[in-house]
mmCIF file with all atom_site columns, C-alpha atoms in Angstrom:
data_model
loop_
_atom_site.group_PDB
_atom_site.id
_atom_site.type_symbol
_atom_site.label_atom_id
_atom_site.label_alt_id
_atom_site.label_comp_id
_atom_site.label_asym_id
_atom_site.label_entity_id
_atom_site.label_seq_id
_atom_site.pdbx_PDB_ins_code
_atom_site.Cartn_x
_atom_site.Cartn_y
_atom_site.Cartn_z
_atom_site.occupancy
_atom_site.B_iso_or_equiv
_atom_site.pdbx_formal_charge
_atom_site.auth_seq_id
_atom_site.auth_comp_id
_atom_site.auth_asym_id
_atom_site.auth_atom_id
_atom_site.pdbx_PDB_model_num
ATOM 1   C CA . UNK A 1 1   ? 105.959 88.747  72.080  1.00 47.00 ? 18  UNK A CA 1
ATOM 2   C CA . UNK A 1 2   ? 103.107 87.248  70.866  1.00 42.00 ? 19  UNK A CA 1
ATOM 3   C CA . UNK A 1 3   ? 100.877 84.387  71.002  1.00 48.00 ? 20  UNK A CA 1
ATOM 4   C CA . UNK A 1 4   ? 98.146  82.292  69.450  1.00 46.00 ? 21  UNK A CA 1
ATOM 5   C CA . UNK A 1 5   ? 95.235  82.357  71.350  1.00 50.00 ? 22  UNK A CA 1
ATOM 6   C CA . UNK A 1 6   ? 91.912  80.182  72.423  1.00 49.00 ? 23  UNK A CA 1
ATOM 7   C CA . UNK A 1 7   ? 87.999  80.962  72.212  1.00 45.00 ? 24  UNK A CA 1
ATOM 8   C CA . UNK A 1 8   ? 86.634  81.622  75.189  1.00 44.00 ? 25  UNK A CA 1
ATOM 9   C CA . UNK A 1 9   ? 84.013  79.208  77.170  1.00 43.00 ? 26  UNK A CA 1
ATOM 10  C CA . UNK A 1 10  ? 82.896  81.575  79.505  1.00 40.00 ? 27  UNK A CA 1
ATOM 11  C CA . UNK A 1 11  ? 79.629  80.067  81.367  1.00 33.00 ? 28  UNK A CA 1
ATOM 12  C CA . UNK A 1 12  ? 77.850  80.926  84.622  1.00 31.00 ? 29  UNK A CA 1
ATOM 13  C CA . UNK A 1 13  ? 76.620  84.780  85.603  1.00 28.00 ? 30  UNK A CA 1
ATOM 14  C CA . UNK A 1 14  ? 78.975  86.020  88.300  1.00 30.00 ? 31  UNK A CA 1
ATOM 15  C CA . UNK A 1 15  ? 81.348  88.629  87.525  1.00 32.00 ? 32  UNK A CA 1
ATOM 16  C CA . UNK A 1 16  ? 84.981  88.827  87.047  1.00 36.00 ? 33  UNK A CA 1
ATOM 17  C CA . UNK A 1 17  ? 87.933  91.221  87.726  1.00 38.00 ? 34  UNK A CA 1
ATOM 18  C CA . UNK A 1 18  ? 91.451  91.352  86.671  1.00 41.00 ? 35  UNK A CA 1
ATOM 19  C CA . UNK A 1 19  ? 93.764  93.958  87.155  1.00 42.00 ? 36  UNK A CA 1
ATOM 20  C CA . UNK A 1 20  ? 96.532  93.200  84.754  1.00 40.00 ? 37  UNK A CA 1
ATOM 21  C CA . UNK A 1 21  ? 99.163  96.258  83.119  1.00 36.00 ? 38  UNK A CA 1
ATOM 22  C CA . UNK A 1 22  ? 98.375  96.763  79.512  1.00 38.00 ? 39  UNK A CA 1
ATOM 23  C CA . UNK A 1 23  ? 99.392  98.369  76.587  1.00 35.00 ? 40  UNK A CA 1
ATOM 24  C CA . UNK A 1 24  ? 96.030  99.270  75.823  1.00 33.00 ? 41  UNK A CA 1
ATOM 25  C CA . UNK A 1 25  ? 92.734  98.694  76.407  1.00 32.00 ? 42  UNK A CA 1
ATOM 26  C CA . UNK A 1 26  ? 90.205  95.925  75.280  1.00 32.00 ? 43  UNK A CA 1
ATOM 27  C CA . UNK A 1 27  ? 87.063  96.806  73.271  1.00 30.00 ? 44  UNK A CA 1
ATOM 28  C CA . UNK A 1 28  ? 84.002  96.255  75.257  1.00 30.00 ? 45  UNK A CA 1
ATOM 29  C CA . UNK A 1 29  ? 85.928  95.505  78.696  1.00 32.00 ? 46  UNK A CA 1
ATOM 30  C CA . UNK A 1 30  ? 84.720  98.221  81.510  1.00 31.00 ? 47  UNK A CA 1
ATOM 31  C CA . UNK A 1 31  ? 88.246  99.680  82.917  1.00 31.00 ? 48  UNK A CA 1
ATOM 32  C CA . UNK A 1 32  ? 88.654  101.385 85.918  1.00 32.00 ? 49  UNK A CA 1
ATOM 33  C CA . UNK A 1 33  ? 91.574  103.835 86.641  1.00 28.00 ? 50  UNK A CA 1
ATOM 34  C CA . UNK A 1 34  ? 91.516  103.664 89.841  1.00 32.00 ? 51  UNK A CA 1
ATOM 35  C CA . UNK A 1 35  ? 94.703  102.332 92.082  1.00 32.00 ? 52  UNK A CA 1
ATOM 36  C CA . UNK A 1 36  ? 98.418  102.251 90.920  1.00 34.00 ? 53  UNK A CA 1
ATOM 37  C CA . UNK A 1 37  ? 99.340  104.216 88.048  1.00 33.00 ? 54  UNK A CA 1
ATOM 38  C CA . UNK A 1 38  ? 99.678  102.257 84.695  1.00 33.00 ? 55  UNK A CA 1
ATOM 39  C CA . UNK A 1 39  ? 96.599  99.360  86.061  1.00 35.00 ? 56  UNK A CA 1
ATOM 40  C CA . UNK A 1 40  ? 93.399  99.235  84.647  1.00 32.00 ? 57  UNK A CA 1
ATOM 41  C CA . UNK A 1 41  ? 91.026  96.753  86.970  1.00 37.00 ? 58  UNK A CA 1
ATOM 42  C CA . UNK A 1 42  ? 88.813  95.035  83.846  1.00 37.00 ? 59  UNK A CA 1
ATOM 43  C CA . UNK A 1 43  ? 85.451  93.968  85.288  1.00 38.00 ? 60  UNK A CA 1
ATOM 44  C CA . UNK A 1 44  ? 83.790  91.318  83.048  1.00 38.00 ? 61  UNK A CA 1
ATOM 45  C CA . UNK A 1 45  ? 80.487  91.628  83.108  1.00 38.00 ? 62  UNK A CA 1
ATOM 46  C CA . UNK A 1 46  ? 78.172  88.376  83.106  1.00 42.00 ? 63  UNK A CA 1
ATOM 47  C CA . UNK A 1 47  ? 80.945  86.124  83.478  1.00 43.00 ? 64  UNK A CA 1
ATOM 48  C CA . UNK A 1 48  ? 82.241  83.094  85.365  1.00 52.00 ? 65  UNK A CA 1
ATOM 49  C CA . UNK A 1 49  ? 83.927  83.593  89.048  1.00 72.00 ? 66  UNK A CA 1
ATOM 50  C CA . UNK A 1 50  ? 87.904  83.703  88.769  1.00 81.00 ? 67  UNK A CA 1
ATOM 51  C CA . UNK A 1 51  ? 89.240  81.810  91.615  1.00 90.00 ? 68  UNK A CA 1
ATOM 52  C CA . UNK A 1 52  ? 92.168  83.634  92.754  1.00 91.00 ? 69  UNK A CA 1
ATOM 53  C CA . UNK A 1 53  ? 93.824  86.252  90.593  1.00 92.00 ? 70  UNK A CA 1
ATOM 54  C CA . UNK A 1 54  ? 97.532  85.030  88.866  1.00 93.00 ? 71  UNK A CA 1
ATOM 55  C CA . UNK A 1 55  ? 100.609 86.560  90.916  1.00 94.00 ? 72  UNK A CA 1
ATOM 56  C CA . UNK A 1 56  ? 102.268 89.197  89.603  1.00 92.00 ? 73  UNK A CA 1
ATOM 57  C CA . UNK A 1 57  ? 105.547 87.587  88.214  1.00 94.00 ? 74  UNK A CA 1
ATOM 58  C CA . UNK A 1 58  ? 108.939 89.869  88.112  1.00 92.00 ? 75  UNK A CA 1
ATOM 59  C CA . UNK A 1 59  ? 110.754 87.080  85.870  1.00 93.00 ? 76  UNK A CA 1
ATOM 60  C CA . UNK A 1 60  ? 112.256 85.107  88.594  1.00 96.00 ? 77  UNK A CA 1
ATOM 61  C CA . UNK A 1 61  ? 112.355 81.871  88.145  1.00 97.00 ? 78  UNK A CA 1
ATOM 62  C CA . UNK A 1 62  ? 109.421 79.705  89.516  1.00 97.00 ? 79  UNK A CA 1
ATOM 63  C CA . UNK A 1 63  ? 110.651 76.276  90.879  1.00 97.00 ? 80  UNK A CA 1
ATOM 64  C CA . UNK A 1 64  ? 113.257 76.522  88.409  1.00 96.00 ? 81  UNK A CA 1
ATOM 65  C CA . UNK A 1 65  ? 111.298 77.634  85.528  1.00 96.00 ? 82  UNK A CA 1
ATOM 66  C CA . UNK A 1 66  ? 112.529 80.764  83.929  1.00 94.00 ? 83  UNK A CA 1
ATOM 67  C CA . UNK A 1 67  ? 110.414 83.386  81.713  1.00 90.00 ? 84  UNK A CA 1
ATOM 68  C CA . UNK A 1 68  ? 111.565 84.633  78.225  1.00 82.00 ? 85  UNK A CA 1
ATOM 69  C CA . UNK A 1 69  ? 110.672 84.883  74.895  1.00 74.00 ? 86  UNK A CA 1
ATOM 70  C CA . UNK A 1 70  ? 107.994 82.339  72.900  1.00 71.00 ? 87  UNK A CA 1
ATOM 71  C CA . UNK A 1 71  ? 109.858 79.349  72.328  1.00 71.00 ? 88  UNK A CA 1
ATOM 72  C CA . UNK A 1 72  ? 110.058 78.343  68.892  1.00 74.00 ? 89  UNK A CA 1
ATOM 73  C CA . UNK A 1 73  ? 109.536 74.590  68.256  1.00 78.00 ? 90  UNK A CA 1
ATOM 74  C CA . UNK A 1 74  ? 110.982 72.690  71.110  1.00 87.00 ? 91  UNK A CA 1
ATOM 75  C CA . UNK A 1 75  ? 108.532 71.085  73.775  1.00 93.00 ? 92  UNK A CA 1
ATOM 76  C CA . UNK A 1 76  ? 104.795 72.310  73.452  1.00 92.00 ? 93  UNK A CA 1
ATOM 77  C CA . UNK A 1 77  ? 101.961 70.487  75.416  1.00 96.00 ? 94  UNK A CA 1
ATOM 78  C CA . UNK A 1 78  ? 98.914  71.626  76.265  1.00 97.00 ? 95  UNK A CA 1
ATOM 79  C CA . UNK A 1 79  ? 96.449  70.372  79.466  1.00 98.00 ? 96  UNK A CA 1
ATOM 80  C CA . UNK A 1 80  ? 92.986  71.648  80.470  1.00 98.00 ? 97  UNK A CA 1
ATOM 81  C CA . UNK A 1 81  ? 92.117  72.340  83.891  1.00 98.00 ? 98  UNK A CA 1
ATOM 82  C CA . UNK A 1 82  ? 88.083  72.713  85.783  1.00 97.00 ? 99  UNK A CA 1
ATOM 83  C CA . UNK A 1 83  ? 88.166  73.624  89.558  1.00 96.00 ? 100 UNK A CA 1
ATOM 84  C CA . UNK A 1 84  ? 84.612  73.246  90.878  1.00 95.00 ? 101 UNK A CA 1
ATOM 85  C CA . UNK A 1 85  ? 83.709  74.238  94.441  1.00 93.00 ? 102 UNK A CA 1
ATOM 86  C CA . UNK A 1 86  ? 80.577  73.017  96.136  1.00 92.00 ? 103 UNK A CA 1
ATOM 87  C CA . UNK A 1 87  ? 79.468  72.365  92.489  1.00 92.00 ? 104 UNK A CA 1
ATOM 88  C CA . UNK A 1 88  ? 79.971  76.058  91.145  1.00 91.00 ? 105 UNK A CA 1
ATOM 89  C CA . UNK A 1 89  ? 82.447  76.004  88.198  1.00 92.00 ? 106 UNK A CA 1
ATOM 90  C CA . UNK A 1 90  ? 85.332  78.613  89.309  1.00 91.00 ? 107 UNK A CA 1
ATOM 91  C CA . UNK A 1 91  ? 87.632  79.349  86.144  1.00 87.00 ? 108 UNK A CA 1
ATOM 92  C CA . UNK A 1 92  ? 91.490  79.704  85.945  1.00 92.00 ? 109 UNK A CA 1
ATOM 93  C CA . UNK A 1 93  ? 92.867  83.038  85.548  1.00 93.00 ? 110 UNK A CA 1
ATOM 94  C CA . UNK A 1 94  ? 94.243  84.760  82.026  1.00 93.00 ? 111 UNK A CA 1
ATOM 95  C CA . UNK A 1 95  ? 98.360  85.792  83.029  1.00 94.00 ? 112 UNK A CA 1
ATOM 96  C CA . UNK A 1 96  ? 99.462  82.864  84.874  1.00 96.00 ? 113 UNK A CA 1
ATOM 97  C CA . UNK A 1 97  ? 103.246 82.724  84.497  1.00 96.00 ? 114 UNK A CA 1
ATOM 98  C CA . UNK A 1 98  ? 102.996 85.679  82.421  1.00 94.00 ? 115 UNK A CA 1
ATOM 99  C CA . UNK A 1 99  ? 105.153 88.871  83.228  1.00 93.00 ? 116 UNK A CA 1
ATOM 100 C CA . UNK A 1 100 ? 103.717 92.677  82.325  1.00 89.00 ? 117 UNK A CA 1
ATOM 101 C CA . UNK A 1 101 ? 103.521 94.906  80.615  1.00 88.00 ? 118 UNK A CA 1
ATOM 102 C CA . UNK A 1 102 ? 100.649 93.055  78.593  1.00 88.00 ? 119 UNK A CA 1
ATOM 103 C CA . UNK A 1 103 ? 98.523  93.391  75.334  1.00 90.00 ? 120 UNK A CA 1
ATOM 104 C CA . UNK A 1 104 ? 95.370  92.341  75.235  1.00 90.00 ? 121 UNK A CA 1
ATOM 105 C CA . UNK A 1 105 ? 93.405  91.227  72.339  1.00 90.00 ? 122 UNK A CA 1
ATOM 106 C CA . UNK A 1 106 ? 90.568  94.129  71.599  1.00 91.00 ? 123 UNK A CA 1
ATOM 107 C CA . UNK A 1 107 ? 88.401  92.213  69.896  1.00 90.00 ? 124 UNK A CA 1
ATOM 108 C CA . UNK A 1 108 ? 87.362  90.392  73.175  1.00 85.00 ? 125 UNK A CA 1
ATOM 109 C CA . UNK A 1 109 ? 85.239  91.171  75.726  1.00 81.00 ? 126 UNK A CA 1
ATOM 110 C CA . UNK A 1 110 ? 87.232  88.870  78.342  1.00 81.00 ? 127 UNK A CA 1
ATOM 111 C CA . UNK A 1 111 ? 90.857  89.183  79.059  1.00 84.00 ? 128 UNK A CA 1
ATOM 112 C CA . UNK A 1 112 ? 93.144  87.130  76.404  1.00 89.00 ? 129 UNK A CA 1
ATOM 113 C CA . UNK A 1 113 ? 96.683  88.551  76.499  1.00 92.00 ? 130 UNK A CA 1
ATOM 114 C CA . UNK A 1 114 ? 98.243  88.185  72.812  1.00 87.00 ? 131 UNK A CA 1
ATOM 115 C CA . UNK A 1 115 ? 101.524 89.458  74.178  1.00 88.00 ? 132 UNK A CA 1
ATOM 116 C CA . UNK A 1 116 ? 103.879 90.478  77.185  1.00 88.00 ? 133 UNK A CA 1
ATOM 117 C CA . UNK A 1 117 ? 106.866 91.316  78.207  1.00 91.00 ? 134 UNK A CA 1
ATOM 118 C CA . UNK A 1 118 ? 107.778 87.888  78.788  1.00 92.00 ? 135 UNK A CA 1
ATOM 119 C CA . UNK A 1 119 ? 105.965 84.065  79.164  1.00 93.00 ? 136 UNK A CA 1
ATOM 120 C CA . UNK A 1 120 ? 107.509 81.442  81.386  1.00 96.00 ? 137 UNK A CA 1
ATOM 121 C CA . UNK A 1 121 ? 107.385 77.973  80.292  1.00 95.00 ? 138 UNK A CA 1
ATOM 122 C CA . UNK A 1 122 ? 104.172 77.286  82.130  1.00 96.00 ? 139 UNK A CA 1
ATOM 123 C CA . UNK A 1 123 ? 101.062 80.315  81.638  1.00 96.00 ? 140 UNK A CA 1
ATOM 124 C CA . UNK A 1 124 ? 97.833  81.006  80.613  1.00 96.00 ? 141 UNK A CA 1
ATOM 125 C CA . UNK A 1 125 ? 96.414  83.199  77.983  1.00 94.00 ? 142 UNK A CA 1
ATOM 126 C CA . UNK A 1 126 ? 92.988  83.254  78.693  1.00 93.00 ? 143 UNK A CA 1
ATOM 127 C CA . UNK A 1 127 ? 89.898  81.965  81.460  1.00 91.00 ? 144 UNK A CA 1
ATOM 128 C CA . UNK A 1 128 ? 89.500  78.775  79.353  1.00 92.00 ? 145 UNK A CA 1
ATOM 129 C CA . UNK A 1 129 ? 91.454  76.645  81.739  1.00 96.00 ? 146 UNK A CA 1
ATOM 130 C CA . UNK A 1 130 ? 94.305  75.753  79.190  1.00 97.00 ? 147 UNK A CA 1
ATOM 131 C CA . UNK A 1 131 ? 97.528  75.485  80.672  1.00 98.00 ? 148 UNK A CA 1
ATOM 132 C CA . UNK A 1 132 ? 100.520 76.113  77.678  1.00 96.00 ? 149 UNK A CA 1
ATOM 133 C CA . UNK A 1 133 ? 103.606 73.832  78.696  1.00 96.00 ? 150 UNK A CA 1
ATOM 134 C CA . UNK A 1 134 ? 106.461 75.093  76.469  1.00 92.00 ? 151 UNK A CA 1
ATOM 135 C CA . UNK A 1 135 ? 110.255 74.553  76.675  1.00 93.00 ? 152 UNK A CA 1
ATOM 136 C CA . UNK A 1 136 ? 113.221 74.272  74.791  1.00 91.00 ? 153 UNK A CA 1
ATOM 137 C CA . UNK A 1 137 ? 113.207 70.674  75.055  1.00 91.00 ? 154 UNK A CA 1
ATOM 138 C CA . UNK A 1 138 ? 111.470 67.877  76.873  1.00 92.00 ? 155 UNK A CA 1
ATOM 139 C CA . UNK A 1 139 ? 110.117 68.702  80.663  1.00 93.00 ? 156 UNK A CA 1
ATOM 140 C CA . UNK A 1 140 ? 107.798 66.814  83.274  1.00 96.00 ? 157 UNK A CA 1
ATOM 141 C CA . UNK A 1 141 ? 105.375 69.367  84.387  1.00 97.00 ? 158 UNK A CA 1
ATOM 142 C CA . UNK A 1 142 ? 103.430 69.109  87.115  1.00 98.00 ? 159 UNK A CA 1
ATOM 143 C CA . UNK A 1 143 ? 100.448 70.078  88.566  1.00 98.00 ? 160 UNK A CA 1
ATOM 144 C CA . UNK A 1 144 ? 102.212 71.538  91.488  1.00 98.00 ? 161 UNK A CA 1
ATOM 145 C CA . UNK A 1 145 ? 104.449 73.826  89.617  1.00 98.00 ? 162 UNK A CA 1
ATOM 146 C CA . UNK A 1 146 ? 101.501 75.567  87.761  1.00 98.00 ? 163 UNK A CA 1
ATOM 147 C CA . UNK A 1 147 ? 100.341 76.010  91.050  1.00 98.00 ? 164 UNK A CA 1
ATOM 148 C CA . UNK A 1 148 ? 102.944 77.420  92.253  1.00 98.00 ? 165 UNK A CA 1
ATOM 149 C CA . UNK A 1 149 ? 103.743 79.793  89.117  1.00 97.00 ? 166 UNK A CA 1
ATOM 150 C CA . UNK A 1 150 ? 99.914  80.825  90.173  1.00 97.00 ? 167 UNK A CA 1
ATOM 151 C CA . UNK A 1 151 ? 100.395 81.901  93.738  1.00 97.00 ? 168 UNK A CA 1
ATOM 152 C CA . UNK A 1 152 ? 98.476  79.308  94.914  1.00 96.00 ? 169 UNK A CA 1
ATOM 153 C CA . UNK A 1 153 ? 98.331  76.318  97.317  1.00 97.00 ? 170 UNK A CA 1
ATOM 154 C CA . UNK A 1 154 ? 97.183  72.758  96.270  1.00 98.00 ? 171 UNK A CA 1
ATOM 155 C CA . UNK A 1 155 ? 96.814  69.901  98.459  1.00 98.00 ? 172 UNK A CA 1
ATOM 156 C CA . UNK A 1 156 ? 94.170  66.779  99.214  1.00 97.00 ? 173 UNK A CA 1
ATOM 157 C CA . UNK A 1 157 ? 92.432  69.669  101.399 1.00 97.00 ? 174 UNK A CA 1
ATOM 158 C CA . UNK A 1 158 ? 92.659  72.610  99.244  1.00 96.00 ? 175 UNK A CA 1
ATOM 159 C CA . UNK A 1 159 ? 92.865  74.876  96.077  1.00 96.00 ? 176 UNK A CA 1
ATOM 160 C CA . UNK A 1 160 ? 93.717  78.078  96.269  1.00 95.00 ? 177 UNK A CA 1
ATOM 161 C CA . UNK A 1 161 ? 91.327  79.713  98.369  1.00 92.00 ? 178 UNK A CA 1
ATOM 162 C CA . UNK A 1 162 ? 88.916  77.031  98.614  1.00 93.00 ? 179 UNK A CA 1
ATOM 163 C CA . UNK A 1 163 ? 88.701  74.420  101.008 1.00 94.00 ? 180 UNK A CA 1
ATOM 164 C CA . UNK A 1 164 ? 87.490  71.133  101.830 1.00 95.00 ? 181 UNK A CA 1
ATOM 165 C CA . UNK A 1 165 ? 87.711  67.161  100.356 1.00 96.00 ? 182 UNK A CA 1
ATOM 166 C CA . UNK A 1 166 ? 89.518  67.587  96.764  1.00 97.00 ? 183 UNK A CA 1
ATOM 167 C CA . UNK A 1 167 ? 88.691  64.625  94.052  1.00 98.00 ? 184 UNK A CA 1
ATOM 168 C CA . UNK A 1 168 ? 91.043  64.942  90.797  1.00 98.00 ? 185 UNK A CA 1
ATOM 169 C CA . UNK A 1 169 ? 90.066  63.299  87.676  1.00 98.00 ? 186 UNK A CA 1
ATOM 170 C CA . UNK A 1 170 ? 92.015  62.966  84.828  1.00 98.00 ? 187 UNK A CA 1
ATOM 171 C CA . UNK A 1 171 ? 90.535  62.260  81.411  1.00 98.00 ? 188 UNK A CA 1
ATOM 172 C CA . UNK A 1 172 ? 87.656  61.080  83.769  1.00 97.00 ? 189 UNK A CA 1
ATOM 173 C CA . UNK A 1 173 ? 89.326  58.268  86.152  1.00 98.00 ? 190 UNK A CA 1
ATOM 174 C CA . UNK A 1 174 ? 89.930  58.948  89.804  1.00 98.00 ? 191 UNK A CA 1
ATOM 175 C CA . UNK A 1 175 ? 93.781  60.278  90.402  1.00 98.00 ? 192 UNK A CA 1
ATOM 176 C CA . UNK A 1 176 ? 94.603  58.660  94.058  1.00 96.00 ? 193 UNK A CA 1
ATOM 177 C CA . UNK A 1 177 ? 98.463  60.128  94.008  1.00 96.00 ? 194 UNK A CA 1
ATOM 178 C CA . UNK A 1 178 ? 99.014  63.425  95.658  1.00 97.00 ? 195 UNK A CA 1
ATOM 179 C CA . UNK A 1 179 ? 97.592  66.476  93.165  1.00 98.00 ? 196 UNK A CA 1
ATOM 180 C CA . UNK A 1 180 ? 100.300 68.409  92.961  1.00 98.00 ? 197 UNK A CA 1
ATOM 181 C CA . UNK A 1 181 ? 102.633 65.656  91.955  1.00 98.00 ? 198 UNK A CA 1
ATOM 182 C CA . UNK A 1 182 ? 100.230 65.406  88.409  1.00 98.00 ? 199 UNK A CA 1
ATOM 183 C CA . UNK A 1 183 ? 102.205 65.645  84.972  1.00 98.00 ? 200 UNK A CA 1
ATOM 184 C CA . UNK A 1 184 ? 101.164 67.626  82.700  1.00 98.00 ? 201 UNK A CA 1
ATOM 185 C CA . UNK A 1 185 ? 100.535 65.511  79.204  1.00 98.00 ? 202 UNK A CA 1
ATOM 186 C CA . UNK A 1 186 ? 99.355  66.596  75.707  1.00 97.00 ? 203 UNK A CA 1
ATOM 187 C CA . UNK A 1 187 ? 95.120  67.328  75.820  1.00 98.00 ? 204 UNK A CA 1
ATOM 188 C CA . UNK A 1 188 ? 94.928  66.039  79.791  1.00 98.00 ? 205 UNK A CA 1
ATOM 189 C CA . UNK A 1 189 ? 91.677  67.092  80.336  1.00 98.00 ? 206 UNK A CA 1
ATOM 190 C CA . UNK A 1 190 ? 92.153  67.386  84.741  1.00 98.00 ? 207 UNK A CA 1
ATOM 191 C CA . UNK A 1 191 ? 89.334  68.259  87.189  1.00 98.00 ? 208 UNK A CA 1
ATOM 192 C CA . UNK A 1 192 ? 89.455  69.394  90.723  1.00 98.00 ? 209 UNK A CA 1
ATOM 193 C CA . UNK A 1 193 ? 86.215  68.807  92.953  1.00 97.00 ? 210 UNK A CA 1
ATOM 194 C CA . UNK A 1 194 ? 86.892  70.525  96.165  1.00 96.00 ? 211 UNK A CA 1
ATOM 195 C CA . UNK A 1 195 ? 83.703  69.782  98.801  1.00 94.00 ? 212 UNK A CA 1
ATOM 196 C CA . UNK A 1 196 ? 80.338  68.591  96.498  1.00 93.00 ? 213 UNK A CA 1
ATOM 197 C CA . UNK A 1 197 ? 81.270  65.924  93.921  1.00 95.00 ? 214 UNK A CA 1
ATOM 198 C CA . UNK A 1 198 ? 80.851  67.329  90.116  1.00 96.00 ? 215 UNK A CA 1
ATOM 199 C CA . UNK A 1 199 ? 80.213  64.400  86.657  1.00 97.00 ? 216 UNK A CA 1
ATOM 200 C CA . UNK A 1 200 ? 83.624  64.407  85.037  1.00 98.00 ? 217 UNK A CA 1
ATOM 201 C CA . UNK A 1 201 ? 83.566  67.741  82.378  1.00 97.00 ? 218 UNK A CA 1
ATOM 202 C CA . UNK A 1 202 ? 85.234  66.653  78.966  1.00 97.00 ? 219 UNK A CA 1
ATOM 203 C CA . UNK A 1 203 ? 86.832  69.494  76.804  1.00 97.00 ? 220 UNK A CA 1
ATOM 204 C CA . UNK A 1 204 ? 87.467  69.632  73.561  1.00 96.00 ? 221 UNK A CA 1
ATOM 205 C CA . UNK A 1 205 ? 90.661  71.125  72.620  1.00 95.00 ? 222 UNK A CA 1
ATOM 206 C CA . UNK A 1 206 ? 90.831  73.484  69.398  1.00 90.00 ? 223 UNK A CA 1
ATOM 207 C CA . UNK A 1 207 ? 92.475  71.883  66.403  1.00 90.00 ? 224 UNK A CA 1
ATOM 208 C CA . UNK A 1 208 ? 95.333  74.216  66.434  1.00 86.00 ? 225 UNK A CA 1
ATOM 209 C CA . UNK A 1 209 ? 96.386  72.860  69.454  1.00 87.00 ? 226 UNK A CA 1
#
């Protein structure tokens, strides 16, 4: 199954790893064999810190959201989301609410999966922070539920492995309600603060979205 993708907006000079089962391997992407059989571990060199990895998804449901093919037509939104910690921007994973094996586009140095085995209705495709919302029809998405299709926690107090005093913004105004409980709408642009306070970070979104 396969999907459209984004550019990247990598920034920042710390290095990422994600260990993700592929079909092949990605042009200019350092793999290491090491560990289970079938994993490569691709090290990005001179790119931004993933914050935690995406879980490793068998295709059961996630808070009652299945996996499956690409839906066609039906419900498609698409939100942006920026975690900063202490003022250090710390990027979203590529393979949330994705299940393997995956393909990987080789004309990238980063990872952006172009197809898997299957995509739930909430996943990423690349480190560019866009969250794809798709159904067969209609669905409030939240916040929480991408979370939670990530393996990690979110709270007032934390996200994912970081801690401290979390702001959220949302298209640059101060959300007050609890993060988690967030919907997902068409080009949110949402940012977490979690300890030092960080300017509001537009994003544009790419016309094909």
């Amino acid at each position: 199954m396969r999907h459209g993708l984004l550019p990247s907006k990598r920034l920042g000079a710390v290095a990422s790893t994600l260990v993700l089962t592929v079909f092949g391997s990605a042009a200019g992407v350092a793999a290491d064999t090491h560990g289970s059989p079938g994993t490569l571990t691709f090290v990005v060199k001179d790119g931004p810190l993933v914050l935690a990895p995406a879980a490793v998804r068998d295709g059961t449901p996630v808070d009652g959201i299945p996996p499956g093919p690409m839906v066609e037509g039906g419900y498609h939104i698409h939100a942006h989301l920026a975690v900063f910690v202490n003022g250090v921007q710390a990027w979203i994973p590529a393979g949330v609410g994705v299940t393997r094996p995956l393909e990987l586009d080789p004309h990238r140095n980063d990872p952006a999966i172009t197809g898997a085995k299957g995509f739930y209705w909430l996943h990423t495709h690349d480190e560019s922070g866009v969250i794809h919302a798709e159904a067969p029809q209609e669905h409030a998405f939240t916040l929480g539920q991408f979370f939670d299709m990530w393996g990690q926690p979110l709270s007032r107090q934390r996200v994912g492995p970081a801690t401290g005093a979390v702001k959220v913004l949302v298209d640059g105004k101060p959300f007050l309600g609890e993060p988690r409980t967030l919907v997902l709408r068409q080009h949110q642009v949402i940012q977490l603060n979690v300890g030092q306070d960080v300017e509001f970070q537009p994003y544009d979104f790419p016309s094909f979205l």
